[in-house]
mmCIF file of C-alpha atoms and ligand atoms in Angstrom:
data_model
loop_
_atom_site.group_PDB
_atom_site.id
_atom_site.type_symbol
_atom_site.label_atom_id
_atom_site.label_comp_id
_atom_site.label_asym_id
_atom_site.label_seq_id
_atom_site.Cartn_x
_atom_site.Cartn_y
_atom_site.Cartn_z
ATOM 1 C CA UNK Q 1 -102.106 135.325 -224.777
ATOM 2 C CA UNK Q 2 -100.724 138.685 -225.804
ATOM 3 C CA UNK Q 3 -98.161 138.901 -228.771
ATOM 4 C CA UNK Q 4 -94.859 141.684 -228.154
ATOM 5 C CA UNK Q 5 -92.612 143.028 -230.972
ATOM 6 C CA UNK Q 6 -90.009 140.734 -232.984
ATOM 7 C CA UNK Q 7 -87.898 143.971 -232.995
ATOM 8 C CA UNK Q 8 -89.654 146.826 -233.743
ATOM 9 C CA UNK Q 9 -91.032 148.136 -230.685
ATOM 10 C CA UNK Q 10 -94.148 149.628 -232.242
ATOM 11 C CA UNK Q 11 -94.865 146.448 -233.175
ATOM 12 C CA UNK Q 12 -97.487 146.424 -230.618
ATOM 13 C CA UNK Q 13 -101.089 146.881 -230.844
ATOM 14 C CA UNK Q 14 -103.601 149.075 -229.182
ATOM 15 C CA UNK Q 15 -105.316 145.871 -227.179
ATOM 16 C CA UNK Q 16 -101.901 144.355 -226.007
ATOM 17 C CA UNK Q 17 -101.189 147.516 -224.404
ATOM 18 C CA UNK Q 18 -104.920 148.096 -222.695
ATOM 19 C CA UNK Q 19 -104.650 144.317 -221.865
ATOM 20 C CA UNK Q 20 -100.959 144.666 -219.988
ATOM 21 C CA UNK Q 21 -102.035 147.514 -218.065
ATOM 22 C CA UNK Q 22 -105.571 146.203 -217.121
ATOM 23 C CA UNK Q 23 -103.965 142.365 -216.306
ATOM 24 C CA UNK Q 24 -103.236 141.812 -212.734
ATOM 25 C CA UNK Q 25 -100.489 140.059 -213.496
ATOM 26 C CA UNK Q 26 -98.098 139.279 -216.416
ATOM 27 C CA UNK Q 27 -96.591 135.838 -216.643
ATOM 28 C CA UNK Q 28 -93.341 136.491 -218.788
ATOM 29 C CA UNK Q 29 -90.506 134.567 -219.982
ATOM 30 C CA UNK Q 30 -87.875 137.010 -218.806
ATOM 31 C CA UNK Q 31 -88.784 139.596 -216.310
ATOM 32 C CA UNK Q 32 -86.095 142.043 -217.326
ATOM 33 C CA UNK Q 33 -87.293 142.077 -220.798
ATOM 34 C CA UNK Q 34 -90.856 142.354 -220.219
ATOM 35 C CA UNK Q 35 -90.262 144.800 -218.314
ATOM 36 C CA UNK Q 36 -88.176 147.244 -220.710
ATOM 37 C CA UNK Q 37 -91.690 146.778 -223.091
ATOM 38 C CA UNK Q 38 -93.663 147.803 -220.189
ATOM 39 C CA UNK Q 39 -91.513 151.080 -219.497
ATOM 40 C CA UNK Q 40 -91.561 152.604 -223.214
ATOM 41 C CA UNK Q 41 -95.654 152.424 -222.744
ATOM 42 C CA UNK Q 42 -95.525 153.579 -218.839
ATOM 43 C CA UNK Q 43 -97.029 150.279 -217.816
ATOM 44 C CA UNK Q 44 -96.837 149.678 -214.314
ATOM 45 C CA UNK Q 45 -98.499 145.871 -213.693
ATOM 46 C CA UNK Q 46 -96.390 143.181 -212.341
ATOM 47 C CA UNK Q 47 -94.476 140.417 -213.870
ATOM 48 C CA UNK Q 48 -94.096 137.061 -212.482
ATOM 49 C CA UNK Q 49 -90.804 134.776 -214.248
ATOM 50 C CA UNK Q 50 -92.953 131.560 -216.574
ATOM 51 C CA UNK Q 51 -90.449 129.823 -218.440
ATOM 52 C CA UNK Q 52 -89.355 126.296 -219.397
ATOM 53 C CA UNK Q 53 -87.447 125.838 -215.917
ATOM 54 C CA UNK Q 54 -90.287 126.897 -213.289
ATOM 55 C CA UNK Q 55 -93.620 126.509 -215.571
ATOM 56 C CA UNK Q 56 -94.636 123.469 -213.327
ATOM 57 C CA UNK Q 57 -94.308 125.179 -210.218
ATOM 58 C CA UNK Q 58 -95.862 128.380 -211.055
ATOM 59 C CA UNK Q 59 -98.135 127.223 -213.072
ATOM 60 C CA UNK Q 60 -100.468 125.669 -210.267
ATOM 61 C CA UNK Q 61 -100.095 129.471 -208.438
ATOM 62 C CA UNK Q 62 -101.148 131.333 -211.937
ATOM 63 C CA UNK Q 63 -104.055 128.928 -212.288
ATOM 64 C CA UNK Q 64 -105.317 129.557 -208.008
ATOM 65 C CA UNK Q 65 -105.158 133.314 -209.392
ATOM 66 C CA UNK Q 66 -107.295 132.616 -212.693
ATOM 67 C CA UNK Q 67 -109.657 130.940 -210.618
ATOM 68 C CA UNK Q 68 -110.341 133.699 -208.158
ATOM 69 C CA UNK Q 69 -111.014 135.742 -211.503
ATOM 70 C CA UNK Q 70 -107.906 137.980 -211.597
ATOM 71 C CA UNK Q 71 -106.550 138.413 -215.988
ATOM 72 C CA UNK Q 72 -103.273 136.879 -216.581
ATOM 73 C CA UNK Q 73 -101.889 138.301 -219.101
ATOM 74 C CA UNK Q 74 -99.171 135.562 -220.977
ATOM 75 C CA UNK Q 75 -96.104 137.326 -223.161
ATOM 76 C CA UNK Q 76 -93.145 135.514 -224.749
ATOM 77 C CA UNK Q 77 -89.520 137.401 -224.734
ATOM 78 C CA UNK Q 78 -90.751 137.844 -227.947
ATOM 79 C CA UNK Q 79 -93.364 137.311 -230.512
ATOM 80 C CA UNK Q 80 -96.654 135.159 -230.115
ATOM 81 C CA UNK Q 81 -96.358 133.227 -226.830
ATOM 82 C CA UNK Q 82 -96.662 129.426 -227.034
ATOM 83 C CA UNK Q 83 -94.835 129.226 -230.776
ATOM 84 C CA UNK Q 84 -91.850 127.589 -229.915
ATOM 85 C CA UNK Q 85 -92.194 129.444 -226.114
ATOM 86 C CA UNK Q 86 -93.953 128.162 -223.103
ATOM 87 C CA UNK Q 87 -97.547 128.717 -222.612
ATOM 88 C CA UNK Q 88 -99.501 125.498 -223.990
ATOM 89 C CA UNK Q 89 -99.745 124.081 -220.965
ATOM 90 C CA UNK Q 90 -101.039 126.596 -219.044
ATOM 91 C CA UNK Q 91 -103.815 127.365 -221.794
ATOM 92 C CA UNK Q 92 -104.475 123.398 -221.748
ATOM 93 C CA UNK Q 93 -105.145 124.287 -217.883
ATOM 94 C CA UNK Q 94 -107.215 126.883 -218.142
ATOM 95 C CA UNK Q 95 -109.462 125.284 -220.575
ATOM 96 C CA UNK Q 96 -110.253 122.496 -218.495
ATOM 97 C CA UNK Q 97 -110.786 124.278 -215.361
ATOM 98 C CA UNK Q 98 -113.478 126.249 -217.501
ATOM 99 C CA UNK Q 99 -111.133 129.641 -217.799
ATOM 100 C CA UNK Q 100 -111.999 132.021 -220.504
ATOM 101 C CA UNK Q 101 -108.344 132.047 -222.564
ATOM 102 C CA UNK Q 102 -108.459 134.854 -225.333
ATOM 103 C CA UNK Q 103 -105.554 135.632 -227.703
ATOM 104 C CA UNK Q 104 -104.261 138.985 -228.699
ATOM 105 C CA UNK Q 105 -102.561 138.284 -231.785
ATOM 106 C CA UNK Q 106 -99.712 140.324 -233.565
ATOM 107 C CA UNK Q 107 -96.321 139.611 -234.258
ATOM 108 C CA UNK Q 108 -94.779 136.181 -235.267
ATOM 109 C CA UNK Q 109 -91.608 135.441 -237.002
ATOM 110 C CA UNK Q 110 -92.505 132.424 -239.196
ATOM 111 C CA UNK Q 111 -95.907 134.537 -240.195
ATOM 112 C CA UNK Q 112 -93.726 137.637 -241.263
ATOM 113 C CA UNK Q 113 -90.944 135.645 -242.733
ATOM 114 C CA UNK Q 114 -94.076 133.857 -244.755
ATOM 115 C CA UNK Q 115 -95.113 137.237 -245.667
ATOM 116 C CA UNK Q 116 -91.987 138.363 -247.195
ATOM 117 C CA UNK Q 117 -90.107 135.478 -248.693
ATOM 118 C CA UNK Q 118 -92.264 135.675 -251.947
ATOM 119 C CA UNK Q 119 -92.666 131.387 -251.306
ATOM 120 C CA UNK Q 120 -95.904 129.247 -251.561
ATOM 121 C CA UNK Q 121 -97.672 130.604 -248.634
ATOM 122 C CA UNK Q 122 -101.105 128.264 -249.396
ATOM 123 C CA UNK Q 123 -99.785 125.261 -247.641
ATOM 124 C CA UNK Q 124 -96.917 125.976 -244.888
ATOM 125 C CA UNK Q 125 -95.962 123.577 -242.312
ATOM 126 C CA UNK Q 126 -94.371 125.467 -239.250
ATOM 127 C CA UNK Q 127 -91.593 123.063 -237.675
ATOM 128 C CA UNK Q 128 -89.821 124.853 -234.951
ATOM 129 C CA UNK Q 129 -86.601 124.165 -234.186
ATOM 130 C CA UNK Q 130 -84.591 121.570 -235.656
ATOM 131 C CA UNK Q 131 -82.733 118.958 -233.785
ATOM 132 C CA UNK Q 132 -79.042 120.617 -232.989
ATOM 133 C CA UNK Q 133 -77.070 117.014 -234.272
ATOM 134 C CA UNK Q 134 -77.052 116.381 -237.609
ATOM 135 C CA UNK Q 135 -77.698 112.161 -237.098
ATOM 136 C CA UNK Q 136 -80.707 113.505 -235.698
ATOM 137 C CA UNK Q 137 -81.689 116.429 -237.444
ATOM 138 C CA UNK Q 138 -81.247 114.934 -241.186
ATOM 139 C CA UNK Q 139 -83.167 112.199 -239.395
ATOM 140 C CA UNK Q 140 -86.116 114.945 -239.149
ATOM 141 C CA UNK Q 141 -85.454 116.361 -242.446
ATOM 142 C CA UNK Q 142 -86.008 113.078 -244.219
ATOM 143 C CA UNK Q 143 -89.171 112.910 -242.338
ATOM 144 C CA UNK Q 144 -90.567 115.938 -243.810
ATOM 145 C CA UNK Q 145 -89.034 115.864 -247.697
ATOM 146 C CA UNK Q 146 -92.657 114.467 -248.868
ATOM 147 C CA UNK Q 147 -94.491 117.094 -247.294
ATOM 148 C CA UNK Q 148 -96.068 119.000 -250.059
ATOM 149 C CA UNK Q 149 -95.932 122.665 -248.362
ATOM 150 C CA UNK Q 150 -93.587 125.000 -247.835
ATOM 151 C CA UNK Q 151 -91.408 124.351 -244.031
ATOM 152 C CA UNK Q 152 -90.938 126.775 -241.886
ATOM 153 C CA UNK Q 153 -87.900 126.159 -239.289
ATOM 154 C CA UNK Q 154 -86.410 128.266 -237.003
ATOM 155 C CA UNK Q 155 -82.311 128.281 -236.581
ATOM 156 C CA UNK Q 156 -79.936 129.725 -234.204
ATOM 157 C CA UNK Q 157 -77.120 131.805 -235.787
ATOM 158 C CA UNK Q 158 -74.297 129.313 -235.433
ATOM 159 C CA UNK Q 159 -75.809 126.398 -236.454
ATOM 160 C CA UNK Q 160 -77.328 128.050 -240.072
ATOM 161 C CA UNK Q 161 -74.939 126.753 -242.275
ATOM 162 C CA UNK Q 162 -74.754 123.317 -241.079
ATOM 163 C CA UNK Q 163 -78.378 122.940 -240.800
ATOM 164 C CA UNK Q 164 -78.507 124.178 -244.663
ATOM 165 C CA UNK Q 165 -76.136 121.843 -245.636
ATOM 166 C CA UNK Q 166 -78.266 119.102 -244.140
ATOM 167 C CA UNK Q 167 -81.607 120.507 -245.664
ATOM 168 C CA UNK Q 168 -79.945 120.577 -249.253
ATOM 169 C CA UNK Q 169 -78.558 116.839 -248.251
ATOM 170 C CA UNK Q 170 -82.232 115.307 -247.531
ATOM 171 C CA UNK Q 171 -84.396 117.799 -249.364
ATOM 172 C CA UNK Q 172 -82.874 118.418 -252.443
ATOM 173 C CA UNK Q 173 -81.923 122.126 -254.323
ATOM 174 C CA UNK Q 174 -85.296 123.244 -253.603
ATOM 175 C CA UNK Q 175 -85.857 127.254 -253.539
ATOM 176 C CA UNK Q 176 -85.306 128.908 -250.473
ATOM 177 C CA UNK Q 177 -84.895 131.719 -248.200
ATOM 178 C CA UNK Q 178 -83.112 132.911 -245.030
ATOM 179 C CA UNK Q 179 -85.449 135.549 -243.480
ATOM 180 C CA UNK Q 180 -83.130 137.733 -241.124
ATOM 181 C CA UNK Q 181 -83.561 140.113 -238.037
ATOM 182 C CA UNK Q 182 -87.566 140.901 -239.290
ATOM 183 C CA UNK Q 183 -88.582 144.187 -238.930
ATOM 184 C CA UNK Q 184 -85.414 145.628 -237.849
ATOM 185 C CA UNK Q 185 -83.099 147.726 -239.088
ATOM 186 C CA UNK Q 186 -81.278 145.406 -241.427
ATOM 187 C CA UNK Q 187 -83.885 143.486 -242.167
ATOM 188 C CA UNK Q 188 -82.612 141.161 -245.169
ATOM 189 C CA UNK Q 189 -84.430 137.903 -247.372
ATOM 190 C CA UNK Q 190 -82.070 135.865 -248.760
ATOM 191 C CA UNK Q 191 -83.423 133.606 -251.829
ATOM 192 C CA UNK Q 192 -81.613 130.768 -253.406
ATOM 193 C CA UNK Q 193 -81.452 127.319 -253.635
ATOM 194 C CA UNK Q 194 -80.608 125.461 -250.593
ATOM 195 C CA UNK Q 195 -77.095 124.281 -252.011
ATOM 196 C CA UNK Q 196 -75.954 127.420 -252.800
ATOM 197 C CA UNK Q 197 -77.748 128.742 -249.111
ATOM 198 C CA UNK Q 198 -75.784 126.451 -247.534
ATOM 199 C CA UNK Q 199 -72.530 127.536 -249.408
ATOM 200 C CA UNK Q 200 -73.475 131.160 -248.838
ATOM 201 C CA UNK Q 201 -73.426 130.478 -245.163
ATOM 202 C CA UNK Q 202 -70.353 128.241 -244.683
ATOM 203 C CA UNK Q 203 -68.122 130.783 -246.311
ATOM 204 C CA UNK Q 204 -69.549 133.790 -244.598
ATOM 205 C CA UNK Q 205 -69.926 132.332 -241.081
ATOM 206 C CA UNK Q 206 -72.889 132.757 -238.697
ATOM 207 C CA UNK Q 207 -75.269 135.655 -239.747
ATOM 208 C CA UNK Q 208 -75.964 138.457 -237.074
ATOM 209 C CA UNK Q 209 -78.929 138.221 -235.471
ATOM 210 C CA UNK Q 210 -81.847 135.700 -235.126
ATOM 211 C CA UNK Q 211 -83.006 134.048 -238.843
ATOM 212 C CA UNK Q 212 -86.156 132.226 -240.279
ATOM 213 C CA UNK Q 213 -85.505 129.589 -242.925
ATOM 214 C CA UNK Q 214 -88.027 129.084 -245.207
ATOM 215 C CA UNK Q 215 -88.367 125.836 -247.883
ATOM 216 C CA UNK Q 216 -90.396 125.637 -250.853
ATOM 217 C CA UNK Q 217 -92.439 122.335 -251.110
ATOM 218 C CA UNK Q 218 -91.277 119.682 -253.390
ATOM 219 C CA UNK Q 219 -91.857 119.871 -257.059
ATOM 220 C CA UNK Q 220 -92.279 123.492 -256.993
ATOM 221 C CA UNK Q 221 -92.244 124.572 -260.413
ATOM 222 C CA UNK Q 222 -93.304 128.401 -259.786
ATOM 223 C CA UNK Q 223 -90.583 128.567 -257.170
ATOM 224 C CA UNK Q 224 -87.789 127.871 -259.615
ATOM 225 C CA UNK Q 225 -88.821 128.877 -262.845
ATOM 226 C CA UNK Q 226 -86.358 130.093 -264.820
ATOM 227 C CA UNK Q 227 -83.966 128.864 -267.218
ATOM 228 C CA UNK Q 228 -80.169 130.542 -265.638
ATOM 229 C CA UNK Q 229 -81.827 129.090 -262.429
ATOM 230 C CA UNK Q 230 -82.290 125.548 -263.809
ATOM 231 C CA UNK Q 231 -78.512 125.423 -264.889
ATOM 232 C CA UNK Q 232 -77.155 126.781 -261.609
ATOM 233 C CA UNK Q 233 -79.296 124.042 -260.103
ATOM 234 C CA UNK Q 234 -78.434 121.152 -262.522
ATOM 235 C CA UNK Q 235 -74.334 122.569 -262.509
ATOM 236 C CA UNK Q 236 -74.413 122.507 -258.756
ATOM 237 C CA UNK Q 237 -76.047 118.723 -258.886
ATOM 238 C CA UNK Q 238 -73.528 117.320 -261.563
ATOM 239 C CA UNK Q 239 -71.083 118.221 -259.344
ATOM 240 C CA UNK Q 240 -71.710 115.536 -257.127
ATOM 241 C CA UNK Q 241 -74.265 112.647 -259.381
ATOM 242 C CA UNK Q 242 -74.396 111.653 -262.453
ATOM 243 C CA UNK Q 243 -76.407 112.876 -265.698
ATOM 244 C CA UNK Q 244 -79.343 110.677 -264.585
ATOM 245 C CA UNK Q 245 -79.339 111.204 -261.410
ATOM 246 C CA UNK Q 246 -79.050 115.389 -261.411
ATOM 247 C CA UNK Q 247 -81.830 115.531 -264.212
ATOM 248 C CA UNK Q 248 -84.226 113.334 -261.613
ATOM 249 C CA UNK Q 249 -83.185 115.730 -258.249
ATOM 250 C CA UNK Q 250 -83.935 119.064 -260.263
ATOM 251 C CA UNK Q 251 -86.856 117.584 -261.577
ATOM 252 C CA UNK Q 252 -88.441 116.527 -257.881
ATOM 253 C CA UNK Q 253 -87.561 119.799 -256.540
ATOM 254 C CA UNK Q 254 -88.791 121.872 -259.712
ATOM 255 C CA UNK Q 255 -91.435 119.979 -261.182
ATOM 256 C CA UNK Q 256 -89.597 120.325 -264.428
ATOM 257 C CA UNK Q 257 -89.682 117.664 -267.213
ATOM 258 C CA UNK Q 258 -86.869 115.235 -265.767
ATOM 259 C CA UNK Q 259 -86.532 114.277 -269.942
ATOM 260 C CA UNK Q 260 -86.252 118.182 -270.700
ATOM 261 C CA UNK Q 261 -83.923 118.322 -267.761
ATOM 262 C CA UNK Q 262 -81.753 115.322 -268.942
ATOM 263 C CA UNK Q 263 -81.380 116.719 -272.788
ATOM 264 C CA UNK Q 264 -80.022 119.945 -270.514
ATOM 265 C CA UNK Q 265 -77.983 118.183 -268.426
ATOM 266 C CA UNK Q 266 -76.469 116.093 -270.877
ATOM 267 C CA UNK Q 267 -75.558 119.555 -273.127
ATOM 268 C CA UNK Q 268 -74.074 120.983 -270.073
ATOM 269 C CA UNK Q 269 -72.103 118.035 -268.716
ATOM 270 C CA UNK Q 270 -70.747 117.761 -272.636
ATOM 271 C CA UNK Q 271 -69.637 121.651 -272.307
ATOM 272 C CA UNK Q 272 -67.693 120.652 -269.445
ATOM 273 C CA UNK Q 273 -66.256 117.240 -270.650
ATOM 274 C CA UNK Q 274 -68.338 115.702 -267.493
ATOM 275 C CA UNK Q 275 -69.677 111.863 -267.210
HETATM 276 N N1 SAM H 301 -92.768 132.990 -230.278
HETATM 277 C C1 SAM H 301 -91.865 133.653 -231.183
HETATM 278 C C2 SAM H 301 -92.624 134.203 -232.381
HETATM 279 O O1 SAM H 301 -93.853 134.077 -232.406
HETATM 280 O O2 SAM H 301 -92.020 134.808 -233.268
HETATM 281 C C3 SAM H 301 -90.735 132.723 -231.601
HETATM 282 C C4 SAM H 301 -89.863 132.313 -230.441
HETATM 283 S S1 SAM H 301 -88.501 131.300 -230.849
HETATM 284 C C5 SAM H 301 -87.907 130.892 -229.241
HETATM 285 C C6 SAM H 301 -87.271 132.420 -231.393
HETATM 286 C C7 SAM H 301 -86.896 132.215 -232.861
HETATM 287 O O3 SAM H 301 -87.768 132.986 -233.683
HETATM 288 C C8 SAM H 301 -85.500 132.703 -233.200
HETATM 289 O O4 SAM H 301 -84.527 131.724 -232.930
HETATM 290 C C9 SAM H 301 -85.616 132.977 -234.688
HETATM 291 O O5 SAM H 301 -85.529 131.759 -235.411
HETATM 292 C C10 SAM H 301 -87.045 133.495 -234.792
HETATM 293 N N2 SAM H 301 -87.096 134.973 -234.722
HETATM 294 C C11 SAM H 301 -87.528 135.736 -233.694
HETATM 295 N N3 SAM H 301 -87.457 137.042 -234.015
HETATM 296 C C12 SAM H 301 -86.966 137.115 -235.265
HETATM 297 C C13 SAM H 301 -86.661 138.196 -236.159
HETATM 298 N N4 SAM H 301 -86.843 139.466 -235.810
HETATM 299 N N5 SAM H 301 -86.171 137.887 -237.391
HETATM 300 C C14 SAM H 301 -85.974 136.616 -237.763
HETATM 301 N N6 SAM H 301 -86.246 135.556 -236.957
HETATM 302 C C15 SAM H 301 -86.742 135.790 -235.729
#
């Protein structure tokens, strides 16, 4: 199971490279991106196409191969294969038949958006891809908002905003961050509550390139310490609830005092002539 580059191609260690040239074969995703990795490093092995829409029928052919003792080599499009990319299967396979299955690790995008986001990275719970309807994905959401570590989703471009919206909607205005095109060029981490993520998003429209979202876990106090931040989060929340009610939301997703929070609340509701 050898790991590629999320965009920088020298994102590629020593062992994936002796591994790709010594395999026999390398089961890829998409041949004619494999294949521009293996012409930067002068490799000259073949590829055979293992995706989502012929994994069960060359699956039994990679496994005849195994057995006769030839290496398959396994790389995603991108990244570590089998997160969120096809490959458990075949591992599952292997195992039972007895098959040695050894990873080469390296590159992941929820491990280096984890690494840069500057959230809780003692706990993390990696989800994947959300549902693409809201009904369903809120659905998901509320599943998760006990979960006491930060999530780690993965979201197409076009779908960002509304997904944020729906995360801010089930979870709360918990910290977070939108991890964009990692490692490359414009690399960018951008940190704020969901609520004001999600308005970040809907006015400027569907970010270039491919994003991690990242969510601090409920009752995060470290995540959302300061004071400016507290008002944002309690001004954004009285928009929409009452006194009560935004004291009790910023204290679940800060950890706050939810009496400190309602003395604050109150003050800045009075300020402006609010319920
Ligand atoms: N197996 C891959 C891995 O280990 O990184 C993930 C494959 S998944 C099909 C692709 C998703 O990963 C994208 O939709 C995006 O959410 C995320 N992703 C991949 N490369 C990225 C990058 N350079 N920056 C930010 N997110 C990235």
């Amino acid at each position: 199971m050898v790991a590629t580059p999320i965009g920088n191609a020298r994102d590629i260690t020593l062992r994936a490279l002796d591994l790709l040239t010594a395999a026999d074969i390398i089961a890829c995703e998409d041949t004619r991106i494999t294949r521009k990795l293996l012409t930067i490093h002068d490799i000259a092995t073949p590829t055979l196409g293992y995706h989502d829409h012929n994994a069960a029928s060359v699956r039994p052919r990679l496994m005849q191969r195994l057995k006769k003792g030839e290496i398959v080599a396994l790389v995603s499009d991108a990244g570590t294969p089998l997160i969120s990319d096809p490959g458990y299967r075949l591992v599952n396979a292997a195992r039972e038949a007895g098959i040695g299955v050894t990873a080469l690790p390296g590159p992941s995008a929820p491990l280096a958006a984890l690494a840069v986001a500057g959230l809780p990275t003692d706990r993390f719970l990696f989800v994947g891809f959300l549902p693409a309807k809201s009904t369903a994905r809120r659905r998901s959401l509320a599943e998760l908002a006990g979960t006491p570590a930060t999530l780690v989703l993965f979201e197409a471009p076009g779908r960002l905003a509304a997904s944020l919206a729906d995360m801010a909607a089930e979870l709360g205005p918990r910290e977070a961050a939108v991890a964009r095109e990692l490692t490359k060029k414009f690399e960018e981490v951008r940190r704020a509550p969901l609520p004001d993520l999600a308005a970040h998003y809907r006015d400027a429209g569907p970010p270039k390139g491919e994003v991690v979202v990242l969510v601090a876990p409920a009752g995060d106090a470290e995540a959302t310490v300061d004071d400016e931040e507290i008002d944002r989060l309690l001004a954004t929340a009285l928009r929409r609830d009452s006194i009560r009610d935004a004291a009790a939301a910023v204290a679940a997703a800060t950890g706050r005092p939810r009496r400190a929070l309602y003395a604050r609340a109150l003050a800045l509701a009075g300020r402006r002539g609010g319920r």
